[in-house]
Short mmCIF file of C-alpha atoms in Angstrom, two decimals:
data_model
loop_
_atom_site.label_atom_id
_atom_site.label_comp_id
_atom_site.label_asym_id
_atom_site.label_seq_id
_atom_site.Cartn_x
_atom_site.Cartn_y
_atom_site.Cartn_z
CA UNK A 3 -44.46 121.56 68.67
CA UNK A 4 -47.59 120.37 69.41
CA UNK A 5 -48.18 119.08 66.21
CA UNK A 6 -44.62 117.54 66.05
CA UNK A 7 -45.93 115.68 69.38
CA UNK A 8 -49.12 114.16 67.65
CA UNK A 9 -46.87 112.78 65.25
CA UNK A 10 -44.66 110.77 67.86
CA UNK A 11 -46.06 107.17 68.39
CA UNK A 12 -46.53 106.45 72.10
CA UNK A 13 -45.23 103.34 71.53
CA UNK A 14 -41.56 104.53 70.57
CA UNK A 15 -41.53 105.65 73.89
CA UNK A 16 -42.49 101.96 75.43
CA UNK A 17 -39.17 100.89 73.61
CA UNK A 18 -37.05 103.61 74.61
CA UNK A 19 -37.88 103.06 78.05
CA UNK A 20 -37.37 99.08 77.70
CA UNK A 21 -33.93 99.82 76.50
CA UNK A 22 -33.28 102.03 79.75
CA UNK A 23 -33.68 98.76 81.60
CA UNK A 24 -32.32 97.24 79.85
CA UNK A 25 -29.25 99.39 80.48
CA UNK A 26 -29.34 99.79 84.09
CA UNK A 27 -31.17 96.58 85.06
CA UNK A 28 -29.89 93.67 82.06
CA UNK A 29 -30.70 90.45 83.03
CA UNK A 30 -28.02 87.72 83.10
CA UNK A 31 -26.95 84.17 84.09
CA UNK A 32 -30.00 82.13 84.54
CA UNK A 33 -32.22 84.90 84.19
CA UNK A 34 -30.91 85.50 80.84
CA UNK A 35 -31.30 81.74 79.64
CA UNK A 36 -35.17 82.10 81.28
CA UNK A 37 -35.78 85.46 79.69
CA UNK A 38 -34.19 83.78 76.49
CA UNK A 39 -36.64 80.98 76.35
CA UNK A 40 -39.71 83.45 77.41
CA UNK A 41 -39.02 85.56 74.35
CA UNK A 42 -38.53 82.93 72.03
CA UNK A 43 -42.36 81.50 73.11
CA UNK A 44 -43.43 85.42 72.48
CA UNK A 45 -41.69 85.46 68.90
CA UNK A 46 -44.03 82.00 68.03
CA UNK A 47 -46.95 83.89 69.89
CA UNK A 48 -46.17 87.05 67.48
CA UNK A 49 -46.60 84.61 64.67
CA UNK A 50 -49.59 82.81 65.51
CA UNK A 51 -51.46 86.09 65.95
CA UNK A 52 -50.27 87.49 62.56
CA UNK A 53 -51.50 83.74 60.87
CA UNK A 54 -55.04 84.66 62.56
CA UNK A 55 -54.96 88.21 61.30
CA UNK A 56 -54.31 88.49 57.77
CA UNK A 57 -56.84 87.01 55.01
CA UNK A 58 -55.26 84.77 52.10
CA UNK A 59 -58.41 85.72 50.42
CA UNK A 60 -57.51 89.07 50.28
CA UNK A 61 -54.15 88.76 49.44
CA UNK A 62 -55.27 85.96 46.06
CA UNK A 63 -58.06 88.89 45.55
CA UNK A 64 -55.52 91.52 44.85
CA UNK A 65 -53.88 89.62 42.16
CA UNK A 66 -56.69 91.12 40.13
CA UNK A 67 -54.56 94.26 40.05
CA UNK A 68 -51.03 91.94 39.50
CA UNK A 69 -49.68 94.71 38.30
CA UNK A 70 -49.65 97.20 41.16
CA UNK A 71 -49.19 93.46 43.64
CA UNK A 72 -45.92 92.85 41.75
CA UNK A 73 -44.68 96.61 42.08
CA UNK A 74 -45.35 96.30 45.69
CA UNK A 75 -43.62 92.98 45.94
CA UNK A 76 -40.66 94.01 43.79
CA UNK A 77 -40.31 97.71 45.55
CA UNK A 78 -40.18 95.81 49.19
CA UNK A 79 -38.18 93.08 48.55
CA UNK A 80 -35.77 94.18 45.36
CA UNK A 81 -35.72 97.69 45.53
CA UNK A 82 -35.45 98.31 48.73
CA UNK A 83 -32.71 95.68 49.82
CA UNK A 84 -30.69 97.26 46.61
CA UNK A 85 -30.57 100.36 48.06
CA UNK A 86 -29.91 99.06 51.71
CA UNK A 87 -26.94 97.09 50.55
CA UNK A 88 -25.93 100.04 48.08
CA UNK A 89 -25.58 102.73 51.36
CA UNK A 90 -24.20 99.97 53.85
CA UNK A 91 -21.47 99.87 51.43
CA UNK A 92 -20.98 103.74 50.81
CA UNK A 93 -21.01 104.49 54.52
CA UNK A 94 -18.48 101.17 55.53
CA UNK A 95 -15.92 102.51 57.76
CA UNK A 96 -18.11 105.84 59.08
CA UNK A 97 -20.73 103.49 61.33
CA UNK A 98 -20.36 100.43 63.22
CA UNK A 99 -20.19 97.35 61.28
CA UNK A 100 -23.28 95.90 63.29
CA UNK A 101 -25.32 99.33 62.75
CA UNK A 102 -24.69 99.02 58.64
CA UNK A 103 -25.82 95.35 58.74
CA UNK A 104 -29.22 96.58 60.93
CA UNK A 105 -29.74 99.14 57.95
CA UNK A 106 -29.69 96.18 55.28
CA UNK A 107 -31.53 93.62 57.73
CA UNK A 108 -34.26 96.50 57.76
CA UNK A 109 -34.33 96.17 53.92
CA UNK A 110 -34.91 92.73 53.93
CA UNK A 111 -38.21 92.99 56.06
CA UNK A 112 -41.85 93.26 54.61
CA UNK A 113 -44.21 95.86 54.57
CA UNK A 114 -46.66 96.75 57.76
CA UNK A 115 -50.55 95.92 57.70
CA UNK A 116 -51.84 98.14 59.41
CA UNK A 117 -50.34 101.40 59.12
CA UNK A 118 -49.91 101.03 55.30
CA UNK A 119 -53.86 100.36 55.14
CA UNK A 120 -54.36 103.62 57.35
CA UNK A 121 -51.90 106.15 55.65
CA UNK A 122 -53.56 105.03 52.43
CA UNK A 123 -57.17 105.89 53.80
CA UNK A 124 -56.14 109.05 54.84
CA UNK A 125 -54.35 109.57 51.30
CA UNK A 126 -57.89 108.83 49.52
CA UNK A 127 -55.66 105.60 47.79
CA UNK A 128 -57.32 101.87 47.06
CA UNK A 129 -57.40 100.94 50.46
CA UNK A 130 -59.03 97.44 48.97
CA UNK A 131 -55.83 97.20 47.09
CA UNK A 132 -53.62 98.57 50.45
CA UNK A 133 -55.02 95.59 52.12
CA UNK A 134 -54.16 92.91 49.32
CA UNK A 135 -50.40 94.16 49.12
CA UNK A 136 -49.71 94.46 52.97
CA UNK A 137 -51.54 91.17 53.49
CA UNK A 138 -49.32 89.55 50.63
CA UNK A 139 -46.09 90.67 51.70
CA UNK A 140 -46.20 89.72 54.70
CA UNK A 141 -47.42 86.53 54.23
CA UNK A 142 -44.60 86.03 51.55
CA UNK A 143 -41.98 88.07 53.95
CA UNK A 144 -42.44 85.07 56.32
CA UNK A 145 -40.64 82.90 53.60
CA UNK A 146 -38.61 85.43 51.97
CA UNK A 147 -37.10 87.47 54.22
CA UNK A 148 -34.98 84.77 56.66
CA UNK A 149 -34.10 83.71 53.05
CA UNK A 150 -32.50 87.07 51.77
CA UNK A 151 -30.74 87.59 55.05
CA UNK A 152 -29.39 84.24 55.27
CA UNK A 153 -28.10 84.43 51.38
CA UNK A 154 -27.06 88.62 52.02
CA UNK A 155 -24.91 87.64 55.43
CA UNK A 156 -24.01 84.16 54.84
CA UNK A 157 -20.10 85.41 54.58
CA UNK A 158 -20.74 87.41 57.80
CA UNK A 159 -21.32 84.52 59.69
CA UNK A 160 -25.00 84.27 59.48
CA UNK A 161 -25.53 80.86 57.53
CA UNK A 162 -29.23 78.90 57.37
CA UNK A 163 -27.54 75.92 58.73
CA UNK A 164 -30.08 72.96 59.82
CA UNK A 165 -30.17 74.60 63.74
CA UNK A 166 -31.41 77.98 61.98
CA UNK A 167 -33.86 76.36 59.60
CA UNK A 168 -35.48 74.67 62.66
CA UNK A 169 -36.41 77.59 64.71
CA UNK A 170 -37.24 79.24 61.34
CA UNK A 171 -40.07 76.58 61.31
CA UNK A 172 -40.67 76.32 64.67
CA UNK A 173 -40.92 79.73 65.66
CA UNK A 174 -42.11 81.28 62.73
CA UNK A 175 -43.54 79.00 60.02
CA UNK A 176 -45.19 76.42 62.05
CA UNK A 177 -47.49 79.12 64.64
CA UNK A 178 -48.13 81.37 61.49
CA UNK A 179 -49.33 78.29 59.28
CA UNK A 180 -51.11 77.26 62.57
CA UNK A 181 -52.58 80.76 62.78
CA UNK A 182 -53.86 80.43 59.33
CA UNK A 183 -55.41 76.98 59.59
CA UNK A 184 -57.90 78.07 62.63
CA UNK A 185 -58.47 81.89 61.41
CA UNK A 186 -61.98 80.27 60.08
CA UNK A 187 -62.92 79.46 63.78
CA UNK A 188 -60.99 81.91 65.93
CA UNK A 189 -61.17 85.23 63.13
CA UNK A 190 -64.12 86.66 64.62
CA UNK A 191 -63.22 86.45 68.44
CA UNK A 192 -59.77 87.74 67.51
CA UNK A 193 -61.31 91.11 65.93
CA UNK A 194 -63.83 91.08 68.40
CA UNK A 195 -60.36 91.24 71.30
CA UNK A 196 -58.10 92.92 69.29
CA UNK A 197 -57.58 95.76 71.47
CA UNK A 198 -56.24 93.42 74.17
CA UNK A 199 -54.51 91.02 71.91
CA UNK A 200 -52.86 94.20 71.07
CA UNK A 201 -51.18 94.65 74.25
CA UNK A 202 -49.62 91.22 73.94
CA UNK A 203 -48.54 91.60 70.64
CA UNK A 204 -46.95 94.81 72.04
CA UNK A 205 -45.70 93.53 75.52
CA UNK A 206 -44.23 90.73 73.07
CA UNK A 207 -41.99 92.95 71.34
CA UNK A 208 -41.21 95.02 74.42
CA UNK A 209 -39.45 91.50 75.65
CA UNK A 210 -37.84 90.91 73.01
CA UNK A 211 -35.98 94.53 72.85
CA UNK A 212 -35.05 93.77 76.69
CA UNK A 213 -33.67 90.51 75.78
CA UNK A 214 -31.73 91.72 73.00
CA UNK A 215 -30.36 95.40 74.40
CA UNK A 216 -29.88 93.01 78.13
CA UNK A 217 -27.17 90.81 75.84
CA UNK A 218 -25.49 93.80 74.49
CA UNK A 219 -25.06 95.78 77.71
CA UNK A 220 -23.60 92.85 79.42
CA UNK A 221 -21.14 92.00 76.51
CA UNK A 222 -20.46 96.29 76.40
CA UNK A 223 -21.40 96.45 72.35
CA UNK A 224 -22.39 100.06 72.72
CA UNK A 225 -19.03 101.27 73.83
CA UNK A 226 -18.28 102.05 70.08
CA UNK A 227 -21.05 103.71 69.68
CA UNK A 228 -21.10 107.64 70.15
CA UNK A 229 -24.12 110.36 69.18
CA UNK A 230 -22.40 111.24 66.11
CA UNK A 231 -23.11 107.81 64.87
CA UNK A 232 -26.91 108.08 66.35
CA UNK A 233 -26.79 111.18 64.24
CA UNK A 234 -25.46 109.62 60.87
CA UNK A 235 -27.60 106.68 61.52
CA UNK A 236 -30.82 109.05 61.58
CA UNK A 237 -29.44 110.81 58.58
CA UNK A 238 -29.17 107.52 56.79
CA UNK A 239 -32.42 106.10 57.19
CA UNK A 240 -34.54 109.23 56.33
CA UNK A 241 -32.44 109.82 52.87
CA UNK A 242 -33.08 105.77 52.66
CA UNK A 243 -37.00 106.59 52.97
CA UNK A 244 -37.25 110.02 51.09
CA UNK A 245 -35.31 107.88 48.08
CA UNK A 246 -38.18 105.11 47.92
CA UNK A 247 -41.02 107.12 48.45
CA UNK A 248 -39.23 109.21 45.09
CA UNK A 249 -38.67 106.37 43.39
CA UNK A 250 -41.98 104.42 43.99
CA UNK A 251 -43.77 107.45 43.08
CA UNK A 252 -41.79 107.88 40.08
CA UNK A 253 -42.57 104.00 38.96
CA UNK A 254 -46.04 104.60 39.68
CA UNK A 255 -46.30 107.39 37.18
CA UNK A 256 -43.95 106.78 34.05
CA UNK A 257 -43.16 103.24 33.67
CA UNK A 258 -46.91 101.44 35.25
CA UNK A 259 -49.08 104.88 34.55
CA UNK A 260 -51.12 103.97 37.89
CA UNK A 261 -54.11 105.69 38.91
CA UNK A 262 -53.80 108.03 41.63
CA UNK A 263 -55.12 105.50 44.76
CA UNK A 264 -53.07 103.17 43.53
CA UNK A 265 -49.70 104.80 43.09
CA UNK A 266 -50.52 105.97 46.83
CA UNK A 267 -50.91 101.95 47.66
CA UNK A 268 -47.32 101.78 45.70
CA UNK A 269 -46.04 104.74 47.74
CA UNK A 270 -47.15 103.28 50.64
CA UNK A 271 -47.50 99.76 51.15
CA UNK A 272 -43.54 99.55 49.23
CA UNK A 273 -41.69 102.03 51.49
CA UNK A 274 -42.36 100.76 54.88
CA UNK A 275 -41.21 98.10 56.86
CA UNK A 276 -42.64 96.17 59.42
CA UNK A 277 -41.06 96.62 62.88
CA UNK A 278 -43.19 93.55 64.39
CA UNK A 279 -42.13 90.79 62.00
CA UNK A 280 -38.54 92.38 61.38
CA UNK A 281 -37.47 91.72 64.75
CA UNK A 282 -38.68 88.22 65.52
CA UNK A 283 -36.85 87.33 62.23
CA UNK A 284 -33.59 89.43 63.30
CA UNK A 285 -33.52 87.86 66.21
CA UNK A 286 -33.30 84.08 64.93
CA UNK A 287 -30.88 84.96 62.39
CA UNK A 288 -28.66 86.99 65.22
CA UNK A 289 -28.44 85.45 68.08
CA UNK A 290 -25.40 86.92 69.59
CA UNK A 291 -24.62 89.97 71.70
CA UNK A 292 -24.47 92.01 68.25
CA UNK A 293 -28.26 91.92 68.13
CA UNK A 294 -29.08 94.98 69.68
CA UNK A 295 -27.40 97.13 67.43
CA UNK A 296 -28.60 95.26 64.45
CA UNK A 297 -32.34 96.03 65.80
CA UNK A 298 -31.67 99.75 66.24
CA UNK A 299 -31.80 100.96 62.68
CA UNK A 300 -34.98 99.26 62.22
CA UNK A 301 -36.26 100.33 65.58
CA UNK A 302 -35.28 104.17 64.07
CA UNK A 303 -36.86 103.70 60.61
CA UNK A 304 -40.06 102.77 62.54
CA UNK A 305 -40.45 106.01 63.56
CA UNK A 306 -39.31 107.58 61.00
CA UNK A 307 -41.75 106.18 58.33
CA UNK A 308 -44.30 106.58 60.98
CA UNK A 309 -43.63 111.02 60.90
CA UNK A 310 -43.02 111.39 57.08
CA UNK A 311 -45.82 109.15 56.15
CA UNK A 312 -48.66 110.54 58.03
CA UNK A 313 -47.73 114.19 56.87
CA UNK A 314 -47.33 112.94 53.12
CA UNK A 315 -50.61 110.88 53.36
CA UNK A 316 -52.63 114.09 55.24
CA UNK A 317 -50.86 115.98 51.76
CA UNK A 318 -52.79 113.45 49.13
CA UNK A 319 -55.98 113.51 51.35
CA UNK A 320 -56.37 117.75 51.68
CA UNK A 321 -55.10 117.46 47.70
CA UNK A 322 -57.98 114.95 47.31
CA UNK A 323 -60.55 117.05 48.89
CA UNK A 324 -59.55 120.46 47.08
CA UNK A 325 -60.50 118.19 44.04
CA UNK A 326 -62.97 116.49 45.07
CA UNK A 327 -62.20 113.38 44.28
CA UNK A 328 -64.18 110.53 46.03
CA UNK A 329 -62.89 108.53 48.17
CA UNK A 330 -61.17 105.41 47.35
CA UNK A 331 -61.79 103.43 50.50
CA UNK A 332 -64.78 100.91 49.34
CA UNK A 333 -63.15 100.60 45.66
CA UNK A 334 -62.89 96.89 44.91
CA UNK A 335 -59.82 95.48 43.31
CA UNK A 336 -59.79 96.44 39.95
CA UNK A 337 -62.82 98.77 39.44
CA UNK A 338 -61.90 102.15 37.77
CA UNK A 339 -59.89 104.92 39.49
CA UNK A 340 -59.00 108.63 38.88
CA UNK A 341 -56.12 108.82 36.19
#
């Protein structure tokens, strides 16, 4: 149990609580116009801070490796959305329509940064190369992901009309651009206040849940929603995630013949998705009351990859040290690994 507990992220918690506010206490009227605006300042805020944060120089570094950058690419944004469109379809009818659209939106999304880089550490993988591939799809997600979503859903109502390419820009293009121009000056002071800048980034997401779950208890969206579906939902996402992490694996092995620390970065760095950009982008692209159930598979997968990752990646590490393989941490883009 204990252990069990060690493996919940606090931070789950944060969001379950925001949407019991958001459930008693929604905000409406003018509030919800103000709260509206507020959240779509945080979303460019969430940008800006990811533009400061991750190095282009790592990301062009990694295309030493192409290879393994290209699996990671194609896995995220191929892969992934073929099997998210492939179950939306096979489970039509037995979930809400707006739950099986969250499950595809959440295959749409790029990989995380940071816990990719940190589940590959622990797993002895290339972290060098961990860093390149998370840095590079997200920078590319930023692009390609409103894109996919936009092309996926554009018979569902969803269409990239001029209106939706301009907050695109303005809201996420423009700050993370912006972010990247003045990393060289600001890139040091943001490390150095990370901790705090992490509570923003945080707090900024926290609104944006409130916002979202606020529009859907006023318009009543979750009276068709019952536990069972919870239940199939949950179901649905971990087969989803046990299926990559097989198949990524499996690529990593037969058809690319990766090393060990770098099918880990394949394993890894392809099979999650990032909760933080995911819902900024969601909630452009769905602005209606619908939004809160699109948000909730993506919300569940988070936690999800968060459990079965750390116990696969503390597998490859105690493997790693039975064998006593060094560890991979420090291993610059294509230097030699273990076979």
């Amino acid at each position: 149990m204990k252990k069990m507990l060690k493996l919940l992220d606090p931070y789950i918690a944060l969001m379950v609580a925001t949407i019991v506010v958001a459930a008693v206490a929604p905000v409406y009227g003018r509030g919800a116009t103000i709260a509206a605006t507020t959240a779509d300042v945080a979303i460019a805020f969430l940008f800006f801070l990811y533009g400061t944060r991750l190095s282009p120089k790592a990301a062009v570094a990694g295309l030493i490796q192409w290879k393994l950058q290209i699996a990671v690419l194609l896995c995220t944004f191929a892969l992934f959305p073929l099997l998210g469109v492939g179950f939306s379809h096979i489970m039509a009818g037995m979930l809400p329509h707006a739950l099986l659209v969250g499950v595809v939106v959440l295959s749409l999304m790029p990989s995380t940064v940071q816990s990719s880089i940190a589940f590959t550490s622990i797993a002895r993988g290339n972290v060098a190369a961990a860093l390149c591939a998370a840095s590079l799809s997200n920078i590319l997600g930023v692009f390609i992901s409103p894109l996919l979503v936009g092309w996926l859903f554009q018979t569902s109502g969803v269409t990239l009309s001029f209106d939706v390419f301009r907050d695109i820009m303005l809201q996420l293009l423009a700050p993370f651009l912006v972010g990247q121009l003045v990393r060289p000056w600001i890139g040091e002071w943001i490390q150095r206040h990370k901790q705090v800048l992490g509570y923003a980034d945080r707090g900024s997401i926290l609104l944006i849940i409130y916002v979202a779950f606020s529009k859907g208890t006023v318009e009543n969206v979750w009276g068709g929603v019952s536990i069972s579906h919870l239940l199939i939902l949950m179901g649905i996402l971990t087969l989803l995630l046990a299926i990559v992490l097989i198949l990524t694996d499996f690529i990593g092995r037969r058809p690319l013949s990766l090393s060990v620390e770098d099918r880990i970065v394949l394993q890894f760095c392809g099979s999650k998705k990032s909760l933080a950009s995911g819902l900024p982008i969601a909630s452009l692209l769905f602005p209606g009351p619908q939004l809160s159930l699109v948000l909730l598979p993506l919300m569940l997968f988070h936690q999800i990859q968060l459990i079965v990752c750390a116990v696969l990646a503390r597998r490859y590490g105690a493997k790693a040290d039975q064998q006593g393989t060094p560890d991979a941490v420090t291993r610059q883009p294509g230097a030699p690994a273990t076979q």
